[in-house]
Coordinates of N, CA and C in Angstrom, one line a residue:
M1 N 149.6 139.1 117.2 CA 149.3 138.7 118.6 C 150.6 138.7 119.3
S2 N 150.5 139.4 120.8 CA 151.9 139.2 121.4 C 151.9 137.8 122.2
L3 N 153.3 137.6 122.6 CA 153.6 136.2 123.2 C 152.5 136.0 124.3
F4 N 152.2 137.1 125.2 CA 151.3 136.7 126.3 C 150.0 136.3 125.5
E5 N 149.3 137.2 124.8 CA 148.1 136.6 124.1 C 148.2 135.3 123.2
L6 N 149.1 135.0 122.5 CA 149.3 133.7 122.0 C 149.6 132.4 123.1
S7 N 150.2 132.6 124.3 CA 150.1 131.8 125.3 C 148.8 131.5 126.0
I8 N 148.3 132.5 126.3 CA 147.1 132.5 126.8 C 145.9 131.9 126.1
T9 N 146.0 132.1 124.7 CA 145.0 131.3 123.8 C 145.2 129.9 123.6
I10 N 146.2 129.4 123.7 CA 146.8 128.2 123.8 C 146.6 127.3 124.9
V11 N 146.9 128.0 126.1 CA 146.7 127.4 127.3 C 145.1 127.4 127.6
G12 N 144.5 128.5 127.4 CA 143.0 128.6 127.7 C 142.4 127.5 126.9
G13 N 142.8 127.4 125.4 CA 142.1 126.2 124.5 C 142.4 124.9 125.2
L14 N 143.4 124.6 126.0 CA 144.0 123.3 126.3 C 142.9 123.1 127.4
F15 N 142.8 123.9 128.4 CA 141.8 123.8 129.6 C 140.4 123.5 129.0
A16 N 140.0 124.5 128.0 CA 138.7 124.4 127.7 C 138.6 123.0 126.7
G17 N 139.5 122.4 126.1 CA 139.1 121.2 125.6 C 139.0 120.1 126.7
I18 N 139.9 120.2 127.6 CA 139.6 119.1 128.7 C 138.3 119.2 129.3
L19 N 138.0 120.5 129.6 CA 136.7 120.8 130.4 C 135.4 120.3 129.4
N20 N 135.5 120.7 128.1 CA 134.5 120.3 127.4 C 134.4 118.6 127.1
T21 N 135.5 118.1 127.2 CA 135.2 116.5 126.9 C 135.0 115.9 128.1
L22 N 135.5 116.4 129.1 CA 134.7 115.7 130.4 C 133.6 116.1 131.1
A23 N 133.2 117.3 130.5 CA 131.7 117.8 131.1 C 131.2 118.7 130.1
G24 N 131.6 120.0 130.3 CA 131.0 121.0 129.6 C 131.4 122.4 130.0
N25 N 131.2 123.5 129.2 CA 131.0 124.9 129.7 C 132.4 125.5 129.5
G26 N 133.6 124.7 128.6 CA 134.7 125.4 128.5 C 134.7 126.5 127.6
S27 N 133.8 126.6 126.8 CA 133.4 127.9 126.0 C 133.5 129.2 126.7
A28 N 133.1 129.0 128.2 CA 133.1 130.1 129.0 C 134.4 130.9 129.2
I29 N 135.4 129.9 129.1 CA 136.8 130.2 129.0 C 137.4 130.8 127.8
T30 N 137.2 129.9 126.6 CA 137.3 130.6 125.3 C 136.8 131.8 125.0
L31 N 135.4 131.8 125.3 CA 134.8 133.1 124.7 C 135.2 134.4 125.4
S32 N 135.6 134.2 127.0 CA 136.2 135.2 127.6 C 137.6 135.8 127.1
I33 N 138.4 134.7 126.8 CA 139.6 135.2 126.1 C 139.5 135.9 124.8
L34 N 138.5 135.3 124.0 CA 138.4 136.1 122.7 C 137.9 137.3 122.5
T35 N 136.9 137.7 123.6 CA 136.1 139.0 123.9 C 137.1 139.9 124.9
E36 N 137.5 139.5 125.9 CA 138.0 140.3 126.9 C 139.6 140.4 126.6
V37 N 140.5 139.5 126.3 CA 141.6 139.4 126.0 C 142.0 139.8 124.7
L38 N 141.6 139.2 123.7 CA 141.8 139.5 122.4 C 141.0 140.7 121.6
G39 N 139.9 140.9 122.4 CA 139.1 142.3 121.8 C 138.2 142.0 120.9
L40 N 137.7 140.6 120.4 CA 136.9 140.4 119.4 C 135.6 140.8 119.6
P41 N 134.7 141.3 118.7 CA 133.3 141.6 119.1 C 132.6 140.3 119.2
A42 N 131.6 140.4 120.0 CA 130.9 139.0 120.6 C 130.5 138.1 119.5
N43 N 129.9 138.7 118.3 CA 129.6 137.6 117.1 C 130.7 137.0 116.5
L44 N 131.8 137.8 116.5 CA 132.9 137.3 115.9 C 133.8 136.1 116.8
A45 N 133.6 136.5 118.0 CA 133.9 135.6 119.0 C 133.3 134.3 118.8
N46 N 132.0 134.3 118.8 CA 131.0 133.0 118.9 C 131.4 132.2 117.7
G47 N 131.7 132.9 116.5 CA 132.0 132.4 115.3 C 133.5 131.6 115.3
T48 N 134.5 132.4 115.8 CA 135.6 131.9 115.9 C 135.9 130.7 116.8
N49 N 135.1 130.7 117.9 CA 135.3 129.7 118.9 C 134.9 128.4 118.4
R50 N 134.2 128.3 117.5 CA 133.6 127.1 116.9 C 134.7 126.2 116.2
L51 N 136.0 126.9 115.7 CA 137.0 125.9 115.3 C 137.7 125.2 116.2
G52 N 137.8 125.9 117.5 CA 138.5 124.9 118.6 C 137.5 123.9 119.0
V53 N 136.3 124.0 118.9 CA 135.2 123.1 119.3 C 135.1 121.8 118.5
F54 N 135.3 122.3 117.1 CA 135.7 121.2 116.5 C 136.7 120.3 116.5
A55 N 137.7 121.0 116.8 CA 139.1 120.3 117.0 C 139.1 119.3 117.9
Q56 N 138.4 119.9 118.9 CA 138.5 118.8 120.2 C 137.6 117.8 120.2
G57 N 136.5 118.1 119.4 CA 135.5 117.0 119.1 C 136.2 116.0 118.1
F58 N 137.1 116.5 117.4 CA 137.5 115.4 116.4 C 138.4 114.6 117.2
T59 N 139.3 114.9 117.8 CA 140.4 114.2 118.7 C 139.6 113.5 119.8
G60 N 138.8 114.1 120.5 CA 138.0 113.3 121.5 C 137.2 112.3 121.0
S61 N 136.5 112.5 119.9 CA 135.5 111.5 119.2 C 136.5 110.2 118.9
L62 N 137.6 110.3 118.3 CA 138.4 109.5 117.7 C 139.0 108.6 119.0
T63 N 139.3 109.3 119.9 CA 139.9 108.7 121.1 C 138.9 107.8 121.7
F64 N 137.6 108.4 122.0 CA 136.5 107.5 122.7 C 136.2 106.4 121.7
Y65 N 136.1 106.4 120.5 CA 135.9 105.4 119.5 C 136.9 104.4 119.8
K66 N 138.1 104.6 119.7 CA 139.3 103.8 119.9 C 139.1 102.7 121.2
H67 N 138.6 103.5 122.1 CA 138.5 102.8 123.3 C 137.2 102.2 123.8
G68 N 136.4 102.2 122.7 CA 135.2 101.5 122.6 C 134.3 102.2 123.5
K69 N 134.2 103.5 123.8 CA 133.2 104.1 124.7 C 132.2 105.0 123.7
L70 N 132.2 105.1 122.4 CA 131.3 105.8 121.6 C 130.3 104.8 120.9
N71 N 129.2 104.9 121.4 CA 128.1 104.0 120.6 C 127.1 104.9 120.1
I72 N 127.5 105.0 118.6 CA 126.5 105.9 117.6 C 125.2 105.1 117.6
G73 N 125.3 103.8 117.4 CA 124.0 103.1 117.1 C 122.9 103.4 118.1
R74 N 123.1 103.4 119.4 CA 122.1 103.7 120.3 C 121.6 105.3 120.2
S75 N 122.6 106.1 119.8 CA 122.3 107.5 120.0 C 121.9 108.1 118.6
K76 N 121.2 107.3 117.5 CA 121.2 108.0 116.1 C 120.0 109.0 116.2
R77 N 119.1 108.6 116.9 CA 117.9 109.9 117.1 C 118.3 111.1 117.7
I78 N 119.2 110.9 118.8 CA 119.8 112.2 119.4 C 120.5 112.9 118.5
I79 N 121.4 112.0 117.6 CA 122.4 112.9 117.0 C 121.7 113.7 115.7
V80 N 120.6 113.1 115.1 CA 119.7 113.8 114.0 C 119.1 115.0 114.6
L81 N 118.4 114.6 115.7 CA 117.7 115.9 116.2 C 118.6 117.2 116.7
V82 N 119.7 116.8 117.5 CA 120.6 117.9 118.1 C 121.2 118.4 116.7
T83 N 121.4 117.9 115.8 CA 122.1 118.5 114.5 C 121.0 119.4 113.8
I84 N 119.8 118.9 113.6 CA 118.8 119.7 113.0 C 118.6 121.2 113.9
G85 N 118.5 120.8 115.3 CA 118.4 121.9 116.2 C 119.5 123.0 116.0
A86 N 120.7 122.5 115.9 CA 121.8 123.2 115.9 C 122.0 124.2 114.4
I87 N 121.5 123.7 113.5 CA 121.4 124.6 112.3 C 120.5 125.5 112.4
V88 N 119.4 125.5 113.0 CA 118.5 126.5 113.4 C 119.0 127.6 114.1
G89 N 119.6 127.2 115.1 CA 120.2 127.9 116.3 C 121.2 128.7 115.6
V90 N 122.3 128.3 114.8 CA 123.2 129.2 114.5 C 122.8 130.4 113.5
L91 N 121.8 130.0 112.7 CA 121.0 131.0 111.7 C 120.5 131.9 112.7
V92 N 120.0 131.8 113.7 CA 119.5 132.8 114.5 C 120.9 133.7 115.2
A93 N 121.8 133.0 115.6 CA 122.9 133.6 116.1 C 123.5 134.6 115.2
V94 N 123.7 134.4 113.9 CA 124.3 135.2 113.1 C 123.4 136.6 112.9
W95 N 122.1 136.7 113.5 CA 121.4 137.7 113.2 C 121.4 138.6 114.6
V96 N 121.8 138.0 115.7 CA 121.6 138.7 117.0 C 122.9 139.7 117.0
S97 N 122.5 140.9 117.7 CA 123.5 141.8 117.8 C 124.5 141.5 119.1
N98 N 125.7 142.2 118.7 CA 126.9 142.0 120.1 C 126.2 142.2 121.3
E99 N 125.6 143.2 121.6 CA 125.0 143.5 122.8 C 124.1 142.4 123.4
Q100 N 123.3 142.0 122.5 CA 122.3 141.0 122.9 C 123.0 139.7 123.3
F101 N 124.1 139.4 122.2 CA 124.9 138.1 122.6 C 125.5 138.3 124.1
K102 N 126.2 139.4 124.4 CA 126.9 139.6 125.5 C 126.0 139.2 126.8
S103 N 124.7 139.8 126.8 CA 123.5 139.7 127.8 C 123.3 138.1 128.0
V104 N 123.1 137.4 126.8 CA 122.6 136.1 127.1 C 124.0 135.2 127.8
F105 N 125.4 135.6 127.2 CA 126.4 135.0 127.6 C 126.7 135.0 129.3
R106 N 126.4 136.4 129.6 CA 126.4 136.4 131.2 C 125.5 135.9 132.0
F107 N 124.4 135.7 131.5 CA 123.2 135.1 132.5 C 123.6 133.7 132.2
L108 N 124.0 133.0 131.1 CA 124.2 131.5 131.1 C 125.2 131.0 132.0
M109 N 126.3 131.9 132.2 CA 127.4 131.5 133.0 C 126.8 131.2 134.6
L110 N 126.0 131.8 134.9 CA 125.4 131.8 136.3 C 124.4 130.5 136.3
A111 N 123.6 130.5 135.3 CA 122.9 129.2 135.1 C 123.4 127.9 134.9
M112 N 124.7 128.0 134.3 CA 125.3 126.6 134.3 C 126.1 126.1 135.8
L113 N 126.4 127.3 136.5 CA 126.7 126.8 137.8 C 125.8 126.2 138.5
I114 N 124.7 126.6 138.6 CA 123.7 126.1 139.3 C 123.3 124.6 138.9
V115 N 123.2 124.3 137.5 CA 122.9 123.2 137.0 C 123.9 122.0 137.4
I116 N 125.1 122.5 137.5 CA 126.2 121.6 137.9 C 126.3 121.3 139.4
L117 N 126.0 122.3 140.3 CA 126.0 122.0 141.8 C 124.9 121.6 142.4
V118 N 123.8 121.6 142.0 CA 122.4 121.2 142.7 C 122.6 119.5 142.5
K119 N 122.6 119.0 143.7 CA 122.7 117.4 143.7 C 123.9 116.8 142.9
P120 N 125.1 117.0 143.0 CA 125.9 116.6 142.0 C 126.0 115.0 142.0
K121 N 125.5 114.3 142.9 CA 125.6 112.7 142.9 C 124.8 112.2 141.8
R122 N 123.8 112.9 141.4 CA 122.6 112.5 140.3 C 123.8 112.1 139.1
W123 N 124.8 112.6 138.9 CA 125.6 112.3 137.6 C 126.2 111.0 137.7
L124 N 126.4 110.3 138.7 CA 127.3 109.2 139.0 C 126.2 108.0 139.1
Q125 N 125.8 107.4 137.9 CA 124.7 106.3 137.8 C 125.1 105.5 136.6
E126 N 124.9 104.3 136.8 CA 124.8 103.2 136.0 C 124.3 103.4 134.7
S127 N 124.8 103.1 133.5 CA 124.0 103.0 132.4 C 122.6 102.2 132.3
N128 N 121.7 102.6 131.6 CA 120.6 101.8 131.4 C 120.4 101.6 129.9
P129 N 120.8 100.6 129.2 CA 120.8 100.6 127.6 C 119.3 100.3 127.2
D130 N 118.6 99.7 128.0 CA 117.0 99.5 127.7 C 116.1 100.5 127.9
K131 N 116.7 101.7 128.4 CA 115.7 102.8 128.6 C 115.1 103.5 127.4
E132 N 114.0 103.6 127.0 CA 113.6 104.0 125.7 C 112.7 105.5 126.0
L133 N 113.3 106.5 125.3 CA 112.7 107.7 125.6 C 111.4 107.9 124.7
S134 N 110.3 108.5 125.2 CA 109.2 108.7 124.4 C 109.6 109.7 123.3
P135 N 109.1 109.7 122.1 CA 109.2 110.7 121.0 C 108.8 112.0 121.5
F136 N 107.5 112.1 122.4 CA 107.0 113.1 122.6 C 108.0 114.0 123.5
L137 N 108.9 113.5 124.3 CA 109.9 114.0 125.2 C 111.1 114.1 124.6
S138 N 111.8 113.3 123.7 CA 112.9 113.3 122.9 C 113.1 114.2 121.8
V139 N 112.0 114.4 121.0 CA 112.1 115.3 119.8 C 112.1 116.7 120.3
P140 N 111.3 117.2 121.1 CA 111.7 118.6 121.6 C 112.6 118.8 122.4
L141 N 113.0 117.8 123.4 CA 114.1 118.1 124.2 C 115.5 118.3 123.4
F142 N 115.7 117.3 122.5 CA 117.0 117.3 121.6 C 117.1 118.5 120.5
L143 N 115.9 118.7 120.0 CA 116.1 119.7 119.0 C 116.3 121.1 119.9
A144 N 115.7 121.1 121.2 CA 116.2 122.5 121.8 C 117.5 122.4 122.1
L145 N 118.2 121.3 122.5 CA 119.4 121.3 122.8 C 120.3 121.6 121.6
G146 N 119.9 121.2 120.5 CA 120.6 121.5 119.4 C 120.6 123.0 119.1
F147 N 119.5 123.5 119.1 CA 119.2 124.9 119.1 C 120.2 125.7 119.8
Y148 N 120.1 125.5 121.1 CA 121.0 126.1 122.1 C 122.6 126.1 121.6
G149 N 122.8 124.7 121.3 CA 124.4 124.4 120.9 C 124.7 125.4 119.6
G150 N 123.8 125.6 118.7 CA 123.9 126.2 117.5 C 124.2 127.6 117.7
F151 N 123.2 128.2 118.7 CA 123.0 129.4 119.1 C 124.3 130.1 119.7
I152 N 124.8 129.3 120.9 CA 126.0 130.0 121.6 C 126.9 128.9 121.9
Q153 N 126.8 127.5 122.0 CA 127.7 126.6 122.3 C 128.0 126.6 123.7
M154 N 128.4 127.7 124.5 CA 128.8 127.6 125.9 C 127.6 127.0 126.8
G155 N 128.1 125.9 127.6 CA 127.4 125.3 128.5 C 126.5 124.0 127.9
M156 N 126.5 124.0 126.6 CA 125.9 122.8 125.8 C 126.3 121.6 126.4
G157 N 127.6 121.3 126.7 CA 128.0 120.1 127.4 C 127.1 119.7 128.5
V158 N 127.1 120.7 129.4 CA 126.3 120.5 130.7 C 124.7 120.1 130.5
F159 N 124.1 120.9 129.6 CA 122.8 120.5 129.4 C 122.6 119.2 128.5
F160 N 123.5 118.9 127.7 CA 123.4 117.6 126.8 C 123.5 116.3 127.8
L161 N 124.5 116.5 128.8 CA 124.7 115.6 129.9 C 123.6 115.5 130.8
A162 N 122.8 116.5 131.2 CA 121.6 116.8 132.0 C 120.7 115.6 131.4
A163 N 120.5 115.9 130.0 CA 119.4 115.2 129.4 C 119.7 113.5 129.1
T164 N 120.9 113.2 128.8 CA 121.4 112.0 128.5 C 121.7 111.0 129.7
V165 N 122.2 111.8 130.9 CA 122.5 111.0 132.1 C 121.2 111.0 132.7
L166 N 120.5 112.0 133.3 CA 119.4 112.2 133.9 C 118.0 111.7 133.5
V167 N 117.9 111.8 132.1 CA 116.7 111.4 131.6 C 116.9 110.4 130.7
A168 N 117.7 110.1 129.9 CA 118.0 109.0 128.8 C 118.5 107.8 129.6
R169 N 119.3 108.1 130.7 CA 119.7 106.9 131.5 C 121.3 106.5 131.0
Y170 N 122.0 107.3 130.4 CA 123.4 106.9 129.9 C 124.5 107.2 131.2
S171 N 125.4 106.4 130.9 CA 126.5 106.5 132.1 C 127.2 107.9 131.8
I172 N 127.9 108.4 132.5 CA 128.6 109.9 132.4 C 129.6 109.7 131.1
I173 N 130.4 108.5 131.1 CA 131.2 108.2 130.2 C 130.7 108.1 128.6
E174 N 129.5 107.2 128.7 CA 128.9 107.2 127.3 C 128.2 108.6 126.8
A175 N 127.9 109.3 127.9 CA 127.1 110.5 127.4 C 127.9 111.3 127.0
N176 N 129.3 111.4 127.6 CA 130.4 112.3 127.2 C 130.9 111.9 125.9
A177 N 131.1 110.8 125.3 CA 131.5 110.4 124.2 C 130.4 110.6 123.0
V178 N 129.2 110.6 123.3 CA 128.1 111.0 122.3 C 128.0 112.4 122.2
K179 N 128.3 113.2 123.3 CA 128.1 114.7 123.3 C 129.3 115.4 122.3
I180 N 130.5 114.7 122.6 CA 131.6 115.3 122.0 C 131.6 115.1 120.4
F181 N 130.9 113.8 120.3 CA 130.6 113.5 118.6 C 129.7 114.3 118.0
V182 N 128.6 114.3 118.7 CA 127.2 115.0 118.0 C 127.7 116.6 117.8
V183 N 128.5 117.2 118.9 CA 129.0 118.6 118.9 C 129.7 118.7 117.7
M184 N 130.8 117.9 117.6 CA 131.8 118.0 116.4 C 131.2 117.9 115.0
L185 N 130.0 117.1 114.9 CA 129.1 116.8 113.7 C 128.4 118.0 113.3
Y186 N 127.8 118.8 114.3 CA 127.0 119.7 113.8 C 127.9 121.2 113.8
T187 N 129.0 121.0 114.5 CA 129.9 122.2 114.4 C 130.3 122.3 112.7
I188 N 130.4 121.3 112.2 CA 130.7 121.6 110.6 C 129.9 122.4 110.0
F189 N 128.6 122.4 110.4 CA 127.5 123.2 109.5 C 127.6 124.8 110.0
V190 N 127.8 124.4 111.3 CA 127.8 126.0 112.1 C 128.8 126.8 111.6
I191 N 130.3 126.2 111.4 CA 131.4 126.6 110.8 C 131.0 127.4 109.5
A192 N 130.3 126.7 108.6 CA 130.2 127.2 107.4 C 129.0 128.1 107.3
I193 N 128.1 128.4 108.3 CA 127.3 129.4 108.3 C 128.0 130.7 108.6
F194 N 128.6 130.4 109.9 CA 129.6 131.6 110.4 C 130.3 132.3 109.4
Q195 N 131.2 131.3 108.7 CA 132.1 131.8 107.5 C 131.3 132.4 106.6
W196 N 130.0 132.0 106.3 CA 129.4 132.6 105.2 C 128.9 134.0 105.6
K197 N 128.8 134.3 106.7 CA 128.4 135.6 107.2 C 129.7 136.4 107.6
G198 N 130.9 135.8 107.3 CA 132.3 136.7 107.7 C 132.5 136.7 109.1
L199 N 132.1 135.6 110.0 CA 132.2 135.9 111.4 C 133.2 134.9 112.1
I200 N 134.0 134.6 111.5 CA 135.5 133.9 111.6 C 136.6 134.4 111.7
D201 N 137.5 134.7 112.8 CA 138.9 134.9 112.6 C 139.7 133.7 112.6
W202 N 140.2 133.4 111.5 CA 141.0 132.1 111.1 C 142.2 132.0 111.9
K203 N 143.0 132.9 111.8 CA 144.2 133.1 112.5 C 144.2 132.5 113.9
I204 N 143.2 133.5 114.7 CA 143.0 133.3 116.2 C 142.6 132.0 116.3
G205 N 141.4 131.5 115.6 CA 140.6 130.3 116.0 C 141.6 128.9 115.5
L206 N 142.6 129.1 114.7 CA 143.1 127.9 114.5 C 144.3 127.8 115.6
I207 N 144.8 129.0 116.4 CA 145.5 128.7 117.5 C 144.8 128.3 118.5
L208 N 143.6 128.8 118.8 CA 142.9 128.3 119.8 C 142.5 126.8 119.8
A209 N 142.3 126.4 118.3 CA 142.1 124.8 118.1 C 143.2 123.9 118.4
V210 N 144.6 124.6 118.1 CA 145.7 123.4 118.6 C 145.5 123.2 120.2
G211 N 145.3 124.1 121.0 CA 145.1 123.8 122.6 C 143.8 122.9 122.7
Q212 N 142.9 123.2 122.0 CA 141.6 122.4 122.3 C 141.7 121.1 121.8
A213 N 142.5 120.7 120.6 CA 142.7 119.5 120.1 C 143.4 118.8 121.1
I214 N 144.3 119.2 121.7 CA 145.4 118.6 122.6 C 144.4 118.2 123.8
G215 N 143.8 119.1 124.4 CA 142.8 118.9 125.6 C 141.8 118.0 125.4
G216 N 140.9 118.0 124.1 CA 140.3 116.8 123.9 C 140.7 115.6 124.0
W217 N 141.9 115.3 123.1 CA 142.7 114.0 123.3 C 143.1 113.6 124.8
L218 N 143.7 114.5 125.4 CA 144.1 114.2 126.7 C 142.9 113.8 127.6
A219 N 141.8 114.4 127.6 CA 140.6 114.3 128.6 C 139.9 112.9 128.0
A220 N 139.9 112.7 126.8 CA 139.2 111.4 126.2 C 139.9 110.2 126.7
T221 N 141.2 110.4 126.7 CA 142.2 109.3 127.1 C 141.9 109.1 128.5
F222 N 142.1 110.0 129.3 CA 141.7 109.9 130.8 C 140.5 109.3 131.1
A223 N 139.4 110.0 130.5 CA 138.2 109.2 130.7 C 137.9 107.9 130.5
S224 N 138.5 107.3 129.2 CA 138.4 106.1 128.8 C 139.2 105.1 129.7

């Protein structure tokens, strides 16, 4: 890697870690760097990207927990359902062609922008810890979220926040803390499957992870 490539990978990872921890869609930055700057094939970029996702999840979750913002007990069902869905999603992802992955990637970047910008005040509401989701809604909803996260990851944070803030009535801080923890958890399985298929560049991925780990820590500290 040249000095320019090294710098943009670390700095891009830093910004992606901050964005993913405070909201979501940071993988739009990292996947673009991996494919357009570093020239990785789309599927290899998808796997390599998960090392940074795990790193930011680890530092972010630890920071949220230390500040008393991570309530795992309330979110057990969500965590289990999303993790199961993610394992299925990554098994599908490793069989998708590079061209198919690129097509999905471009379409979802536009979809994420629409979700974020429509009625943004919806995101700023108080938590309602007594809100109980019907299993007929929560099971398919969070299984689908997990599948999506396992498949591509990009924008998973935005969709997860939409479900937990707008449907389950979490506060934005609580939702972010749970989001970063559950993504870290299922990413362990996702990394194992991508590695099994030989779809991780560990050198590039670990460099990216340095920036994302710092970004996750900074953002979680700020949010807390």
